[in-house]
Short mmCIF file of C-alpha atoms and ligand atoms in Angstrom, two decimals:
data_model
loop_
_atom_site.label_atom_id
_atom_site.label_comp_id
_atom_site.label_asym_id
_atom_site.label_seq_id
_atom_site.Cartn_x
_atom_site.Cartn_y
_atom_site.Cartn_z
CA MET A 1 31.01 38.53 -42.49
CA SER A 2 28.97 35.93 -44.38
CA GLU A 3 27.32 33.09 -43.35
CA THR A 4 27.27 30.38 -45.25
CA ILE A 5 26.99 28.29 -48.67
CA GLU A 6 26.27 24.90 -47.96
CA PRO A 7 24.75 21.82 -49.31
CA PRO A 8 21.29 21.59 -47.69
CA PHE A 9 19.97 18.21 -46.25
CA LYS A 10 20.13 15.58 -48.31
CA LYS A 11 16.29 15.23 -47.47
CA ALA A 12 15.74 18.81 -48.55
CA LYS A 13 16.50 17.51 -52.13
CA MET A 14 13.53 15.46 -52.25
CA ALA A 15 11.61 18.96 -52.56
CA GLU A 16 11.92 20.45 -55.61
CA THR A 17 10.04 23.72 -55.46
CA ILE A 18 10.29 26.45 -52.69
CA ASP A 19 6.33 25.59 -52.13
CA ASP A 20 7.18 21.95 -51.56
CA PHE A 21 10.20 22.75 -49.07
CA ILE A 22 8.14 24.60 -47.34
CA GLN A 23 5.31 22.51 -46.67
CA GLN A 24 7.64 19.59 -45.50
CA ILE A 25 8.90 22.15 -42.96
CA MET A 26 5.42 22.91 -41.83
CA LEU A 27 3.69 19.37 -41.46
CA SER A 28 6.86 17.26 -40.80
CA LYS A 29 5.77 15.28 -37.52
CA LYS A 30 9.48 14.82 -36.85
CA ASN A 31 10.66 16.23 -33.32
CA LEU A 32 13.15 18.63 -33.07
CA GLN A 33 15.92 17.95 -31.44
CA ALA A 34 17.78 20.07 -28.82
CA VAL A 35 21.72 21.02 -29.43
CA VAL A 36 23.22 20.38 -25.84
CA SER A 37 26.33 20.79 -23.94
CA ASP A 38 29.23 18.02 -25.69
CA GLU A 39 28.99 16.91 -22.01
CA PHE A 40 25.60 15.04 -22.38
CA ILE A 41 26.39 13.57 -25.50
CA LYS A 42 30.15 12.75 -26.09
CA PRO A 43 32.20 9.56 -24.07
CA GLY A 44 32.45 11.07 -20.42
CA ALA A 45 36.38 11.87 -19.64
CA PHE A 46 38.03 9.39 -17.02
CA THR A 47 40.86 9.73 -15.10
CA LYS A 48 43.24 7.37 -13.59
CA VAL A 49 42.78 6.65 -9.82
CA TYR A 50 44.33 4.15 -7.42
CA VAL A 51 42.08 1.80 -5.98
CA GLY A 52 43.22 -0.64 -2.58
CA GLN A 53 41.87 -3.59 -1.93
CA VAL A 54 41.16 -3.90 1.82
CA LYS A 55 42.62 -6.68 3.91
CA ASN A 56 39.94 -7.11 6.43
CA VAL A 57 36.09 -5.94 5.68
CA LYS A 58 35.46 -5.17 9.25
CA GLU A 59 37.46 -1.99 8.49
CA LEU A 60 36.10 -0.62 5.96
CA SER A 61 34.02 1.78 7.44
CA LYS A 62 36.90 2.49 9.68
CA ILE A 63 39.10 3.17 6.87
CA ILE A 64 36.48 5.29 4.73
CA THR A 65 36.05 7.85 7.73
CA ILE A 66 40.11 7.75 8.20
CA LEU A 67 40.70 8.39 3.97
CA ASN A 68 37.71 10.99 3.74
CA GLU A 69 39.50 12.83 6.57
CA LYS A 70 43.35 12.49 5.73
CA ILE A 71 43.02 12.10 1.39
CA PRO A 72 39.71 13.99 0.42
CA LEU A 73 38.66 13.53 -2.85
CA LYS A 74 38.16 16.94 -3.50
CA GLU A 75 37.16 16.89 -7.34
CA LEU A 76 35.62 13.37 -7.60
CA GLN A 77 33.37 13.77 -4.81
CA HIS A 78 30.80 12.12 -7.23
CA LEU A 79 32.42 8.57 -6.62
CA LYS A 80 31.45 6.55 -4.02
CA ARG A 81 34.55 5.98 -1.61
CA ALA A 82 34.02 2.38 -1.84
CA ARG A 83 33.04 -0.72 -3.69
CA LYS A 84 33.11 -4.08 -1.90
CA LYS A 85 36.06 -4.09 -0.61
CA GLU A 86 37.71 -1.90 -2.83
CA VAL A 87 38.50 1.71 -1.87
CA LEU A 88 39.34 4.72 -3.87
CA LEU A 89 42.86 6.19 -2.80
CA CYS A 90 43.53 9.15 -4.81
CA PRO A 91 44.44 10.24 -8.53
CA VAL A 92 47.64 8.80 -10.02
CA GLN A 93 48.38 12.37 -10.74
CA SER A 94 48.75 13.08 -6.64
CA LEU A 95 51.87 11.01 -6.43
CA ASN A 96 55.23 12.61 -6.54
CA SER A 97 56.10 12.14 -10.33
CA ILE A 98 59.62 13.55 -9.67
CA THR A 99 60.81 11.15 -6.60
CA GLN A 100 58.48 8.17 -8.21
CA GLU A 101 56.60 8.07 -5.24
CA SER A 102 54.88 4.27 -4.94
CA ILE A 103 51.49 4.32 -4.19
CA GLN A 104 52.47 2.64 -0.41
CA GLU A 105 54.86 5.26 0.26
CA TYR A 106 51.89 8.30 -0.54
CA VAL A 107 49.52 6.05 1.68
CA GLU A 108 52.36 5.83 4.37
CA GLU A 109 53.07 9.45 4.19
CA LYS A 110 49.34 10.71 4.30
CA VAL A 111 47.85 8.16 6.70
CA TYR A 112 50.70 6.19 8.73
CA GLU A 113 47.81 4.12 10.27
CA LEU A 114 46.28 2.32 7.11
CA LYS A 115 50.06 1.47 6.23
CA ASP A 116 49.45 -2.09 6.14
CA SER A 117 45.63 -1.80 5.57
CA PHE A 118 45.73 -3.46 1.91
CA GLU A 119 46.33 -6.30 -0.08
CA TYR A 120 47.28 -4.92 -2.76
CA PHE A 121 46.68 -1.28 -5.24
CA LYS A 122 45.40 -0.97 -8.71
CA ILE A 123 45.00 1.46 -10.83
CA MET A 124 41.42 2.14 -12.36
CA GLY A 125 40.42 4.84 -14.93
CA LEU A 126 37.18 6.31 -13.77
CA PRO A 127 34.88 9.02 -14.57
CA SER A 128 36.29 12.28 -13.93
CA LEU A 129 33.08 14.39 -14.27
CA PRO A 130 29.34 13.02 -12.44
CA PRO A 131 26.94 11.76 -14.64
CA LYS A 132 23.90 13.97 -15.69
CA LEU A 133 21.95 11.88 -17.37
CA LYS A 134 20.99 8.85 -16.61
CA LYS A 135 22.34 6.66 -19.52
CA GLN A 136 25.51 8.22 -18.60
CA HIS A 137 25.06 7.04 -14.88
CA THR A 138 23.85 3.48 -16.12
CA GLU A 139 27.60 3.38 -18.39
CA TYR A 140 29.78 4.84 -15.18
CA SER A 141 28.24 2.39 -12.76
CA ARG A 142 29.73 -0.58 -14.59
CA VAL A 143 33.02 0.79 -13.75
CA TRP A 144 32.36 2.26 -10.14
CA SER A 145 29.49 3.22 -8.04
CA CYS A 146 28.74 7.23 -8.39
CA ASN A 147 26.40 9.55 -7.15
CA PHE A 148 23.85 10.98 -9.29
CA HIS A 149 21.06 13.42 -9.39
CA PRO A 150 18.59 12.95 -11.80
CA ASN A 151 17.27 15.95 -13.52
CA GLU A 152 13.65 15.15 -15.40
CA TYR A 153 14.10 18.51 -17.75
CA LEU A 154 17.61 17.86 -18.68
CA GLU A 155 16.59 14.06 -19.66
CA LYS A 156 13.85 15.19 -21.66
CA LEU A 157 15.49 18.10 -23.64
CA CYS A 158 18.61 15.57 -24.46
CA GLY A 159 15.42 12.85 -25.70
CA ASN A 160 13.54 12.75 -28.83
CA ASP A 161 10.17 13.83 -27.76
CA PHE A 162 10.87 17.36 -26.43
CA PHE A 163 8.10 18.49 -28.34
CA LEU A 164 4.36 17.87 -28.08
CA GLU A 165 2.51 17.68 -31.48
CA PRO A 166 0.45 21.36 -31.24
CA GLU A 167 3.29 22.98 -30.06
CA LEU A 168 5.73 21.11 -32.50
CA MET A 169 3.35 22.26 -35.07
CA LYS A 170 3.59 26.10 -33.95
CA HIS A 171 7.35 26.03 -34.07
CA ARG A 172 7.65 24.59 -37.65
CA CYS A 173 4.98 27.23 -39.12
CA TYR A 174 7.05 29.53 -37.63
CA MET A 175 10.18 28.14 -39.55
CA ALA A 176 7.79 28.51 -42.09
CA ILE A 177 7.52 31.67 -42.01
CA ALA A 178 11.34 32.66 -41.68
CA PHE A 179 11.30 30.79 -45.27
CA GLU A 180 8.97 32.97 -46.78
CA VAL A 181 10.59 35.69 -45.57
CA ALA A 182 13.60 34.87 -47.44
CA ARG A 183 11.44 33.97 -50.06
CA TYR A 184 9.61 37.09 -50.22
CA TYR A 185 12.70 39.38 -50.12
CA LEU A 186 14.86 37.45 -52.86
CA SER A 187 11.71 37.21 -55.42
CA GLU A 188 11.99 41.05 -54.99
CA ARG A 189 15.28 40.86 -56.52
CA ASN A 190 15.03 37.37 -58.40
CA SER A 191 11.45 36.26 -60.36
CA ASN A 192 12.28 33.24 -61.28
CA LEU A 193 13.34 32.26 -57.94
CA GLN A 194 14.08 28.58 -57.45
CA LEU A 195 14.57 26.68 -53.98
CA SER A 196 18.29 26.12 -54.43
CA ASP A 197 18.76 29.97 -54.10
CA ILE A 198 16.93 30.27 -51.01
CA LEU A 199 18.88 26.85 -49.70
CA LEU A 200 22.21 27.45 -51.29
CA ARG A 201 22.79 31.49 -50.86
CA ASP A 202 24.50 33.13 -48.47
CA ILE A 203 21.36 34.68 -46.84
CA ASN A 204 19.27 34.35 -43.22
CA ALA A 205 15.83 35.55 -42.12
CA THR A 206 14.51 35.72 -38.91
CA VAL A 207 11.20 35.68 -37.43
CA VAL A 208 11.12 36.78 -33.26
CA VAL A 209 7.49 35.22 -31.27
CA ASP A 210 6.66 36.29 -27.65
CA PRO A 211 5.21 32.70 -26.55
CA SER A 212 3.68 34.22 -24.03
CA ILE A 213 1.15 35.67 -26.90
CA ASP A 214 2.09 33.71 -29.59
CA SER A 215 2.76 36.54 -31.85
CA ILE A 216 5.25 37.21 -34.33
CA VAL A 217 7.11 40.72 -32.99
CA ALA A 218 9.70 41.20 -35.00
CA ILE A 219 11.06 39.83 -38.85
CA SER A 220 14.13 40.70 -40.67
CA PHE A 221 16.39 40.02 -43.61
CA ASP A 222 19.74 40.12 -44.37
CA ASN A 223 20.71 43.24 -45.33
CA ARG A 224 24.75 42.33 -45.47
CA GLU A 225 24.63 43.42 -48.91
CA ASN A 226 24.70 47.51 -47.77
CA HIS A 227 25.78 46.87 -44.45
CA PRO A 228 28.65 44.84 -43.07
CA VAL A 229 26.77 43.77 -39.19
CA GLN A 230 23.17 44.19 -40.63
CA HIS A 231 22.91 40.10 -40.79
CA SER A 232 19.47 38.87 -39.59
CA ALA A 233 19.61 38.41 -36.54
CA MET A 234 21.27 41.93 -36.14
CA LEU A 235 18.19 43.76 -37.78
CA ALA A 236 15.78 41.56 -35.44
CA ILE A 237 16.88 42.53 -32.52
CA ASP A 238 17.11 46.04 -33.71
CA ASN A 239 13.19 45.59 -34.63
CA VAL A 240 12.70 44.14 -31.67
CA ALA A 241 14.29 47.00 -29.59
CA LYS A 242 11.80 49.62 -31.77
CA THR A 243 8.84 47.60 -30.14
CA GLN A 244 10.19 48.78 -26.94
CA ASN A 245 11.27 52.40 -27.99
CA GLY A 246 14.86 51.68 -28.91
CA GLY A 247 16.45 50.77 -31.89
CA ALA A 248 19.59 51.79 -33.59
CA TRP A 249 18.95 51.59 -37.35
CA ASN A 250 16.73 53.82 -39.40
CA THR A 251 14.22 51.93 -41.21
CA SER A 252 11.87 54.76 -41.56
CA THR A 253 11.30 53.82 -45.31
CA CYS A 254 8.66 51.50 -44.25
CA SER A 255 5.05 52.05 -44.20
CA GLU A 256 3.78 53.26 -40.99
CA ASP A 257 0.98 50.63 -41.04
CA SER A 258 2.84 47.76 -40.57
CA PRO A 259 2.41 46.26 -36.93
CA LEU A 260 5.87 44.91 -37.02
CA PRO A 261 8.43 48.15 -37.13
CA GLY A 262 11.30 48.04 -39.96
CA ILE A 263 9.17 45.68 -42.15
CA ASP A 264 6.83 46.72 -44.65
CA ASN A 265 3.18 46.19 -44.48
CA ASN A 266 2.81 44.44 -47.91
CA LEU A 267 5.33 41.54 -46.49
CA VAL A 268 2.89 41.44 -43.36
CA LEU A 269 -0.16 40.98 -45.67
CA TYR A 270 1.78 38.42 -47.42
CA LEU A 271 2.40 36.41 -44.57
CA LYS A 272 -1.19 36.72 -42.97
CA ASN A 273 -2.54 35.53 -46.57
CA LYS A 274 -0.64 32.40 -46.37
CA PHE A 275 -0.71 32.17 -43.10
CA ALA A 276 -4.12 32.94 -41.72
CA ASN A 277 -3.88 32.37 -37.53
CA VAL A 278 -0.74 33.73 -37.15
CA LYS A 279 -0.76 37.03 -34.65
CA PHE A 280 1.31 40.13 -35.53
CA GLY A 281 2.33 43.11 -32.81
CA ALA A 282 4.60 42.73 -29.45
CA ARG A 283 2.41 43.48 -25.87
CA ASN A 284 2.78 46.91 -25.23
CA TYR A 285 5.66 48.15 -23.99
CA VAL A 286 5.75 50.03 -20.65
CA THR A 287 8.68 52.52 -19.32
CA LYS A 288 10.22 51.87 -16.14
CA GLU A 289 8.74 54.98 -14.94
CA VAL A 290 5.19 53.71 -15.40
CA LEU A 291 6.11 50.21 -14.19
CA ASP A 292 7.09 51.64 -10.84
CA GLU A 293 4.77 54.28 -10.14
CA ASN A 294 1.82 51.57 -10.87
CA ARG A 295 3.83 49.25 -8.96
CA MET A 296 3.82 46.60 -12.09
CA ASN A 297 6.50 44.07 -12.22
CA ALA A 298 9.47 44.30 -14.79
CA SER A 299 7.63 40.82 -16.43
CA ASP A 300 4.82 43.45 -16.84
CA SER A 301 6.40 44.69 -19.81
CA PRO A 302 8.99 43.22 -22.35
CA TYR A 303 12.27 43.42 -22.16
CA LEU A 304 14.86 42.99 -24.72
CA CYS A 305 14.43 39.44 -26.25
CA THR A 306 13.43 38.11 -23.04
CA GLY A 307 11.10 34.80 -23.16
CA TYR A 308 11.35 35.82 -26.94
CA TYR A 309 11.94 32.56 -29.36
CA ILE A 310 14.09 33.29 -32.28
CA TYR A 311 13.28 30.95 -35.75
CA MET A 312 16.34 31.43 -38.01
CA ILE A 313 16.45 29.85 -41.68
CA ARG A 314 19.88 28.99 -41.17
CA GLU A 315 22.41 28.81 -37.79
CA PRO A 316 23.47 32.47 -36.84
CA CYS A 317 27.29 33.09 -36.70
CA ILE A 318 29.23 34.04 -33.55
CA MET A 319 27.98 37.95 -33.78
CA CYS A 320 24.57 37.14 -34.40
CA SER A 321 24.52 34.49 -31.42
CA MET A 322 26.49 36.91 -28.81
CA GLY A 323 23.98 38.88 -29.79
CA LEU A 324 21.17 37.45 -29.00
CA VAL A 325 22.67 36.08 -25.86
CA HIS A 326 22.65 39.72 -24.97
CA ALA A 327 19.65 40.37 -25.97
CA ARG A 328 18.44 37.27 -23.70
CA ALA A 329 16.74 35.73 -26.27
CA ASN A 330 15.06 32.44 -24.69
CA ARG A 331 15.37 29.74 -27.54
CA VAL A 332 16.83 30.01 -30.61
CA PHE A 333 15.54 27.13 -33.62
CA PHE A 334 17.34 27.22 -36.98
CA CYS A 335 17.02 24.82 -39.65
CA LEU A 336 20.48 24.98 -42.24
CA TYR A 337 23.40 24.55 -40.61
CA ASN A 338 26.17 27.04 -41.19
CA ASN A 339 29.32 24.61 -41.57
CA ARG A 340 31.73 27.46 -41.97
CA GLN A 341 30.18 30.07 -39.31
CA GLY A 342 27.93 28.50 -37.41
CA ALA A 343 28.02 29.33 -33.72
CA LEU A 344 25.41 27.74 -32.36
CA ILE A 345 26.40 23.62 -33.58
CA SER A 346 28.90 23.54 -36.61
CA LYS A 347 31.51 25.24 -34.97
CA THR A 348 31.12 26.06 -31.30
CA LYS A 349 27.94 25.61 -28.96
CA LEU A 350 28.15 29.34 -28.05
CA HIS A 351 24.68 28.53 -25.91
CA CYS A 352 26.86 26.34 -23.98
CA VAL A 353 29.73 28.34 -22.79
CA PRO A 354 29.19 28.45 -18.74
CA SER A 355 30.67 31.63 -18.20
CA LEU A 356 28.22 33.65 -20.34
CA ASN A 357 25.67 35.56 -17.95
CA HIS A 358 22.82 34.01 -20.10
CA HIS A 359 21.63 30.86 -22.02
CA PHE A 360 19.32 30.10 -24.67
CA GLU A 361 18.37 26.83 -25.74
CA VAL A 362 18.91 25.70 -29.27
CA PHE A 363 16.54 23.87 -31.26
CA THR A 364 17.28 22.40 -34.82
CA GLU A 365 16.80 18.79 -36.89
CA PHE A 366 13.58 20.66 -39.01
CA LEU A 367 14.06 18.13 -41.74
ZN1 ZN B 427 25.53 36.64 -38.60
#
């Protein structure tokens, strides 16, 4: 399973050296963009619905009461039943298509007492799902009145100014560190490393941060050349597990003095030298027995990647993304798209699948 060899963004071409590129990632004031479910960005689906014009407007509220009882709107609850003299009757698909039933016949069958209440009937295309964002509500309301419950967090997440500048700078710094990790490992193999070796090669690097203490708890770089599932994110998850008395992969060749399990201290020193203010190391892990004994809360000890932010130079594949779901990551940030295998925007949006039991937020547009 390989992870990508796609051309970088046009803007990335402006940088010619690795240093320029990393500076660009770090210093840009451009806000990041959340990768949200298509239902928030793609035009909404419309469904055909029969609408009847009421003859006598004074009977409108009585008609609505009867209709709500006899022909409830069910999945179209988000639509108001009436608009001026028009009332919603039912989706077109409710009629019997085999007998080619007319809407008049349908009304007579379902609500006989209203058989003479309508001036005429027409078919309208109306939004099949409730509006989630204000702009959707505005768009839908041009067609028909909708019930709408605004969600301020969602509005902000879908907007262009989600992160305040100090926070944005942190995310950009951790992403720059992920690129430094890639540079460090690749330059061990190639003394004449070029920016294109990082941007175009099929590699990934991951930095895991505990935002509650603003500290890097794990780092990893691809080992797919030697092990088919040791993608960077999978190794990062394993390195996080090592901070919690776990971990499956043997990385004992790494120096014991490193604050990051599975990572050579030379890399940590290299990063400390470049990013003087960045902290390394996880919060103390407390076993369940000790938590129970001391009547501590589960949140007093780290658990998998709960609450952690994951920074990856490249969009992760489906295996890694699913691994991050299982690991309970809180947010995933990536810089380069993985057009062939990316599971967070390119091929699918795994984090938007409603049936998964955990969802993380995803941010990109570092360039
Ligand atoms: Zn992967």
